[in-house]
Coordinates of C-alpha atoms in Angstrom, one line a residue:
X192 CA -19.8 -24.0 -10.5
X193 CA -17.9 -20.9 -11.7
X194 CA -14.2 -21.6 -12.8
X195 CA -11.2 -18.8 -12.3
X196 CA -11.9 -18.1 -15.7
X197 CA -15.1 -16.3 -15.4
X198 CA -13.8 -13.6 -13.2
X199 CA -11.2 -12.6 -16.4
X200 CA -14.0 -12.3 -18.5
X201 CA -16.2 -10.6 -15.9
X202 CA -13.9 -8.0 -15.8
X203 CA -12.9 -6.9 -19.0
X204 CA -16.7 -7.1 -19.8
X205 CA -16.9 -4.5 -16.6
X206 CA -14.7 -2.8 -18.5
X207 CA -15.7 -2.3 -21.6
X208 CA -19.2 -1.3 -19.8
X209 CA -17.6 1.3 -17.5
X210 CA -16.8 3.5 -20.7
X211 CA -20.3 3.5 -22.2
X212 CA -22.3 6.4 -21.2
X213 CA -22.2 8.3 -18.5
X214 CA -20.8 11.6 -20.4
X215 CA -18.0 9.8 -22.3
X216 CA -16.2 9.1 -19.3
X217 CA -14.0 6.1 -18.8
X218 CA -13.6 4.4 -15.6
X219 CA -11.6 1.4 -15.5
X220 CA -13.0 -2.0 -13.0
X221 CA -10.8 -2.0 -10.3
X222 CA -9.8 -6.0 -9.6
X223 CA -9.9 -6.1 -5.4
X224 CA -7.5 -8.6 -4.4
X225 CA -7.6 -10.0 -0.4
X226 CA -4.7 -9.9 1.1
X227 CA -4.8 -12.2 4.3
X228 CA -1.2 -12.8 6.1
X229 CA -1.0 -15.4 9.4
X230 CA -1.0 -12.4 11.5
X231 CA -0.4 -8.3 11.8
X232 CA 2.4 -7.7 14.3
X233 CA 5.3 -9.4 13.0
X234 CA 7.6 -7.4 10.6
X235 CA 8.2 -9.8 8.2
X236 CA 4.4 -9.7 7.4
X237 CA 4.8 -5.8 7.6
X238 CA 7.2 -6.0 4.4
X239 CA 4.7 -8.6 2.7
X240 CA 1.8 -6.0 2.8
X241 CA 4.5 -3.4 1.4
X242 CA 5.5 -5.7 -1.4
X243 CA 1.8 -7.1 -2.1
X244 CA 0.6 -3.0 -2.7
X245 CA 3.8 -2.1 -4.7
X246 CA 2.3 -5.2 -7.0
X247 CA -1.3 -3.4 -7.4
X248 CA 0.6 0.2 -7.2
X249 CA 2.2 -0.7 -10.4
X250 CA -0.5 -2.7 -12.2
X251 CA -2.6 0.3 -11.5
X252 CA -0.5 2.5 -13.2
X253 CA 0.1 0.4 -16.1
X254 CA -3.6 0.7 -16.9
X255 CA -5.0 -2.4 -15.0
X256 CA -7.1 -0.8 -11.9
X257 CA -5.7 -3.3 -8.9
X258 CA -6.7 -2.8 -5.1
X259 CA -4.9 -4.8 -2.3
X260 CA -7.4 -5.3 1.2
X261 CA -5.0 -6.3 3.9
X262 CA -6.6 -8.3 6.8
X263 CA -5.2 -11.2 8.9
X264 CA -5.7 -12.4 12.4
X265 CA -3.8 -10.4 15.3
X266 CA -2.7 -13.5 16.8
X267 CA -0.8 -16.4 14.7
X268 CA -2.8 -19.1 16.6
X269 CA -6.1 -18.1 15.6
X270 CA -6.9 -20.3 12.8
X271 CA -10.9 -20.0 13.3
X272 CA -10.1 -15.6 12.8
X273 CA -7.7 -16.5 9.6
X274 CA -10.9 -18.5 8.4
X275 CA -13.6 -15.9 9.0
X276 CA -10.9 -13.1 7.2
X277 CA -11.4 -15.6 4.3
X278 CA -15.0 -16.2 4.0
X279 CA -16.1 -12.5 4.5
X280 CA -13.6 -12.4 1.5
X281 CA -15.6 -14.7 -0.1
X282 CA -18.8 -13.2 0.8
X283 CA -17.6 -9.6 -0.2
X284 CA -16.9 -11.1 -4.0
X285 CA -13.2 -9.7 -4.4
X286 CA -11.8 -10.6 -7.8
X287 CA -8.6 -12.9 -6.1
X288 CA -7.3 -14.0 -2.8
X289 CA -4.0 -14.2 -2.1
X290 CA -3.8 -16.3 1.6
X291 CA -0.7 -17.9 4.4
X292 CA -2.4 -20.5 5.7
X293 CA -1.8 -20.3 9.2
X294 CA -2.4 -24.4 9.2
X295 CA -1.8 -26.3 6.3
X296 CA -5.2 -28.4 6.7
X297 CA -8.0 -26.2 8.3
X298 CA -7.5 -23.4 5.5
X299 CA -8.0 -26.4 2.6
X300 CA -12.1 -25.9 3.1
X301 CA -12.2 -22.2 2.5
X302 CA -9.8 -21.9 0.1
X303 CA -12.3 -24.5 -1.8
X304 CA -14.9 -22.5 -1.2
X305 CA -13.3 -19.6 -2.8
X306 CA -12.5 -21.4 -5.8
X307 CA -16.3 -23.0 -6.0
X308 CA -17.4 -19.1 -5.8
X309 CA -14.9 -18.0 -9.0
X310 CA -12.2 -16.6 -6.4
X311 CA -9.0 -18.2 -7.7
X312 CA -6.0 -18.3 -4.8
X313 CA -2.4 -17.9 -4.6
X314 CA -0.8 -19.4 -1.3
X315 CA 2.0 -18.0 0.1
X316 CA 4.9 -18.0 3.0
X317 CA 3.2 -21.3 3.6
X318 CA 1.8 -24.0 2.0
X319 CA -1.7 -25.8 2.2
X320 CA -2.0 -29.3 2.1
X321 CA -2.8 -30.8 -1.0
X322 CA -5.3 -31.8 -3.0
X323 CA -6.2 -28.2 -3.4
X324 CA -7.5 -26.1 -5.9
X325 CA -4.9 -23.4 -6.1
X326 CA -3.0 -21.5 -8.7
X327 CA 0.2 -21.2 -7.3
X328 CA 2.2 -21.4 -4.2
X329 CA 4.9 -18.7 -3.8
X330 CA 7.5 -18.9 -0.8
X331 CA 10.7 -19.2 0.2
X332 CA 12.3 -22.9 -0.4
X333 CA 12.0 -23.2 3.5
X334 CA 13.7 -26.7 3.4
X335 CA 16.6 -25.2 1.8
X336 CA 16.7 -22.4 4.6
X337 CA 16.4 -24.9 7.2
X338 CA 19.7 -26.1 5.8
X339 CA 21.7 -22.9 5.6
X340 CA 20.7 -22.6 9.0
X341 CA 21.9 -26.2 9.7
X342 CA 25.0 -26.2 8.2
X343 CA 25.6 -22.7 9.5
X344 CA 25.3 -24.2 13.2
X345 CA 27.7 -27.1 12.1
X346 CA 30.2 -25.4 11.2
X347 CA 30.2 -22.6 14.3
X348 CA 30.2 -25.3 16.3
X349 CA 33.7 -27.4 14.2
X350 CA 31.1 -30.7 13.5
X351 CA 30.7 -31.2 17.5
X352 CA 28.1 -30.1 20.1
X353 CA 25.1 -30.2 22.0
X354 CA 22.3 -28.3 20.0
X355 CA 18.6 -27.8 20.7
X356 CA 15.9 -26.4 18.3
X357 CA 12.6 -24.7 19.7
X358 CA 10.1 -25.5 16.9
X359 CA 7.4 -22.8 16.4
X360 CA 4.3 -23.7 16.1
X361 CA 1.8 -27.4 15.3
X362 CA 0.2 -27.0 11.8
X363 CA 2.8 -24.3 10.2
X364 CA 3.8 -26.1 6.8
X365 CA 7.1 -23.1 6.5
X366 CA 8.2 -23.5 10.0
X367 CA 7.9 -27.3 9.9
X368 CA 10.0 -27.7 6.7
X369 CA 12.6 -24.9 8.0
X370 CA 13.0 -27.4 11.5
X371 CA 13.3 -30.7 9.1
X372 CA 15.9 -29.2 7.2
X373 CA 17.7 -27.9 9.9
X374 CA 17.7 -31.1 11.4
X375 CA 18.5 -33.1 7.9
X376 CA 21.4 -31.1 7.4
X377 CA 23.0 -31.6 11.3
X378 CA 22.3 -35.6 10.5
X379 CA 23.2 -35.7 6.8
X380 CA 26.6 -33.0 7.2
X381 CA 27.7 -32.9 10.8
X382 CA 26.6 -36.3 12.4
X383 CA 28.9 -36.0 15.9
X384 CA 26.3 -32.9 16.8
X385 CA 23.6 -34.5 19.1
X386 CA 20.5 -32.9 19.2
X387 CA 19.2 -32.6 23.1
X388 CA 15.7 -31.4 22.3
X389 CA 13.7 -31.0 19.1
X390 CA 10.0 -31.9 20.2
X391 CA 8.8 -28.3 22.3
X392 CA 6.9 -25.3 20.9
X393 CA 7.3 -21.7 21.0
X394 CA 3.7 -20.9 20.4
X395 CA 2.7 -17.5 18.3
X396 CA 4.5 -14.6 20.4
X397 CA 8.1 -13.7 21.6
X398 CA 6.4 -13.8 24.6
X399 CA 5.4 -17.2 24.3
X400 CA 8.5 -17.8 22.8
X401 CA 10.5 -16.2 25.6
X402 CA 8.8 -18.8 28.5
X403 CA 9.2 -21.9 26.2
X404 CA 13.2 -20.6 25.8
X405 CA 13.5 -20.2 29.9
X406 CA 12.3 -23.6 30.6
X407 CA 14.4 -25.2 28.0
X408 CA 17.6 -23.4 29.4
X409 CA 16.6 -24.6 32.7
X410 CA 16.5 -27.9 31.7
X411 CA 19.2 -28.0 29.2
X412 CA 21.3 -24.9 29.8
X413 CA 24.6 -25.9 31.1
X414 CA 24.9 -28.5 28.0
X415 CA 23.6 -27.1 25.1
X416 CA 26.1 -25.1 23.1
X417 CA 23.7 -24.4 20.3
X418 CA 20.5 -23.4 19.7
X419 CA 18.1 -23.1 16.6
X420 CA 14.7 -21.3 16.5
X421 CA 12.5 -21.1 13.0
X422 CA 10.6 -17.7 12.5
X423 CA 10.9 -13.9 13.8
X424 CA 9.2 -14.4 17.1
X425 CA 10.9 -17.5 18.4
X426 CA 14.1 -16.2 17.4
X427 CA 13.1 -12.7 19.4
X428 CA 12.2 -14.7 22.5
X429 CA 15.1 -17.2 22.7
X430 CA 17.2 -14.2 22.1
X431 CA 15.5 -12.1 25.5
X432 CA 16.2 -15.6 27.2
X433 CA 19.5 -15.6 26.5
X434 CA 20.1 -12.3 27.4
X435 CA 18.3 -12.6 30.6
X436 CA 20.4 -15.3 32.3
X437 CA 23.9 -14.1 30.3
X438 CA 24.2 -16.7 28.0
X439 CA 23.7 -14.4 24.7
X440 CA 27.0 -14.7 22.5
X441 CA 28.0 -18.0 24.7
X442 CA 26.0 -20.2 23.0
X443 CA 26.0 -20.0 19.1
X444 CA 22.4 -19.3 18.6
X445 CA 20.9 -19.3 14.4
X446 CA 17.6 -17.7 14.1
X447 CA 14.9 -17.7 11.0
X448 CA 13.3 -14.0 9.8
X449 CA 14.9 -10.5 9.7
X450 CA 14.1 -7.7 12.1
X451 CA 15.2 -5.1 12.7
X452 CA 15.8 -5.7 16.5
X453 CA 17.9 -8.5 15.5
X454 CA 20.8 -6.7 14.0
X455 CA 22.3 -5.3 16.7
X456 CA 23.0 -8.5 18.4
X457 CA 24.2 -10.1 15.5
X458 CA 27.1 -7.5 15.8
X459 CA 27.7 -8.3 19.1
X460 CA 27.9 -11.4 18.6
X461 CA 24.6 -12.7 20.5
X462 CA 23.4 -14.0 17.0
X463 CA 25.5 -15.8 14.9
X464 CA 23.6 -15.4 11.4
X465 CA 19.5 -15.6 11.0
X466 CA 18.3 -16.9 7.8
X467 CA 16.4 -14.1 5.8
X468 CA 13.7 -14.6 3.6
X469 CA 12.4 -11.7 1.2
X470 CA 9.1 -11.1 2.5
X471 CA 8.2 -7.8 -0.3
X472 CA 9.5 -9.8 -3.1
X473 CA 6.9 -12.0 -1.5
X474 CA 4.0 -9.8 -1.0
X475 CA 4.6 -8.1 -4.8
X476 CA 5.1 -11.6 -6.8
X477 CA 1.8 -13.0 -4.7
X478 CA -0.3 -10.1 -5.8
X479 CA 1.2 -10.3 -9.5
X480 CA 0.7 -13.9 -10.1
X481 CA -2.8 -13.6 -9.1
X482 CA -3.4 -10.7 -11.4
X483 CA -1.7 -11.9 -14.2
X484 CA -4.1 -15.1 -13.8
X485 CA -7.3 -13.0 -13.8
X486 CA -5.6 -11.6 -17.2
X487 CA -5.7 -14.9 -18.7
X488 CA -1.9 -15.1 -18.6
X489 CA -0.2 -18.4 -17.2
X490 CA 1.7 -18.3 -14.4
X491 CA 4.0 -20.8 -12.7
X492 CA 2.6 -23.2 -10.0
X493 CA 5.6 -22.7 -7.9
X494 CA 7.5 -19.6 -7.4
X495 CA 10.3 -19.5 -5.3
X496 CA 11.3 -16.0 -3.9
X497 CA 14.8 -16.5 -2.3
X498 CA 16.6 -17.1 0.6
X499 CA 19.9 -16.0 2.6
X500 CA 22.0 -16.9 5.5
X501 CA 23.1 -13.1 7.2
X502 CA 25.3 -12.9 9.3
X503 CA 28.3 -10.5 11.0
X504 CA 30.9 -10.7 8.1
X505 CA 28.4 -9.8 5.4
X506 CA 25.9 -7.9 6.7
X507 CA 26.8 -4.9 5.2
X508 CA 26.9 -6.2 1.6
X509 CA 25.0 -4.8 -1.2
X510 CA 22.9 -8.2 -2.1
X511 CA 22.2 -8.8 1.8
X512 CA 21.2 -5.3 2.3
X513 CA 18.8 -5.6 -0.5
X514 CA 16.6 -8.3 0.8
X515 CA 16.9 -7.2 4.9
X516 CA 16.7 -3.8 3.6
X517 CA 15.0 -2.9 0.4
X518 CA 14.0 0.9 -0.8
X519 CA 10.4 0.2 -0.5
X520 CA 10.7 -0.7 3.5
X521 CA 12.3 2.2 4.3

């Protein structure tokens, strides 16, 4: 079995070779790195992709000949897609593997096979279930924004209310810790808020999102005073919802993941604060950790790229508008 080692030495053997010969010229090994989010539409995976070639941009310029391949499913429910992405990886020999397992057990197998080939992987945005043979895991602490976004809700709503949280998806390690801490922190901090509903799914689209939202309004609509939803596209529905049967900016609704479409009802008032991750500070520390490894250079197991409650009051400030809004996004 080759070890993540062999591909370091590979290389720079590639690369001492590449400037023998051939007329005296010198052409550096370029390390191909596999880039595979949980899907293509969503804009906080849009901002990953931008971070993730910044990452091989610079490396690249520094000397070190990086190449980011960007390929995920179209759909964030299609794990068997998410596991073909990965083994044509595998089969195409790239040099590293940077991977968001769209569910934390079914991507364990080829993310083993990858390491049994000499691929070593970074996860990221979500984590795999353990034992695996990764290098590192780097994410938001998704617990910890699953409380902001419960103790945002708490106090919007004084420490009373009737709250329900649509959860995202089965199988999503990020989303599932974002809805425990959500929940911990409305048990643990504000204990007179009853949650009505925790147990129904959005599925992968705003779409998807948007019919799970109408029948839980119909059920629970003329109760519920709060409402929770973990990730871009279940925020995006409930929001469409909300807006169809004029509850927006009745009922204090937290959402999970910037866009862009989101900030104008947060200035109306139809959102009362999202939690905001930093999806290219994501994307660029993924593909630098991964590189660095193939250098020989250690890296962290964990790395932790931030995460913020936004809302109304400080949406225009410098430090928010760097993470929603960075130079490289633009």
């Amino acid at each position: 079995m080759r070890h993540a080692g062999w591909w370091t030495a590979t290389m720079v053997m590639m690369g001492v070779l590449s400037g023998c010969g051939g007329g005296g010229s010198s052409r550096p090994a370029v390390l191909t790195i596999g880039v595979v989010p949980k899907g293509s539409t969503h804009e906080h995976w849009k901002r990953v992709k931008v971070g993730a070639e910044k990452a091989a941009a610079e490396f690249t310029a520094a000397g070190t000949a990086v190449e980011v391949i960007w390929k995920g499913p179209l759909r964030e429910d299609d794990r068997e897609q998410q596991v073909q992405v990965v083994e044509g990886f595998i089969s195409q020999g790239i040099a590293g593997l940077v991977l968001s397992p769209l569910d934390s057990s079914a991507l364990r197998r080829p993310v083993e096979e990858a390491f049994a080939a000499g691929i070593p992987t970074v996860i990221f945005d979500s984590a795999l279930a353990t034992p695996n043979p990764t290098i590192s895991y780097v994410s938001t602490d998704n617990g910890k924004g699953g409380r902001l976004a419960g103790r945002r809700m708490g106090e919007l709503l004084g420490g009373k209310g009737v709250v329900l949280m649509l959860r995202y998806q089965e199988g999503s390690a990020a989303t599932e810790e974002r809805e425990q801490g959500f929940l911990d922190a409305l048990r643990e901090e504000f204990p007179a808020v009853e949650v009505i509903s925790s147990d129904q799914y959005a599925g992968p689209t705003r779409d998807t999102a948007k019919r799970a939202a109408e029948n839980l309004l119909n059920r629970f609509g003329d109760r519920v005073t709060g409402i929770y939803t973990p990730n871009e596209s279940s925020t995006g529905g409930m929001l469409l919802a909300l807006q169809d049967i004029g509850k927006a900016g009745v009922v204090k609704f937290v959402g999970f993941d910037y866009s862009s479409s989101f900030v104008g009802p947060l200035q109306r008032g139809e959102i009362h604060g999202f939690v905001a991750q930093h999806p290219v500070n994501m994307g660029y520390l993924s593909v630098k950790t991964v590189v660095e490894h193939l250098q020989g250079k250690a890296v962290p197991k964990v790395v932790d790229t931030g995460v913020i409650m936004v809302t109304a009051d400080n949406l225009a400030d410098a430090s928010v508008q760097a993470v929603i809004n960075p130079p490289e996004a633009r």
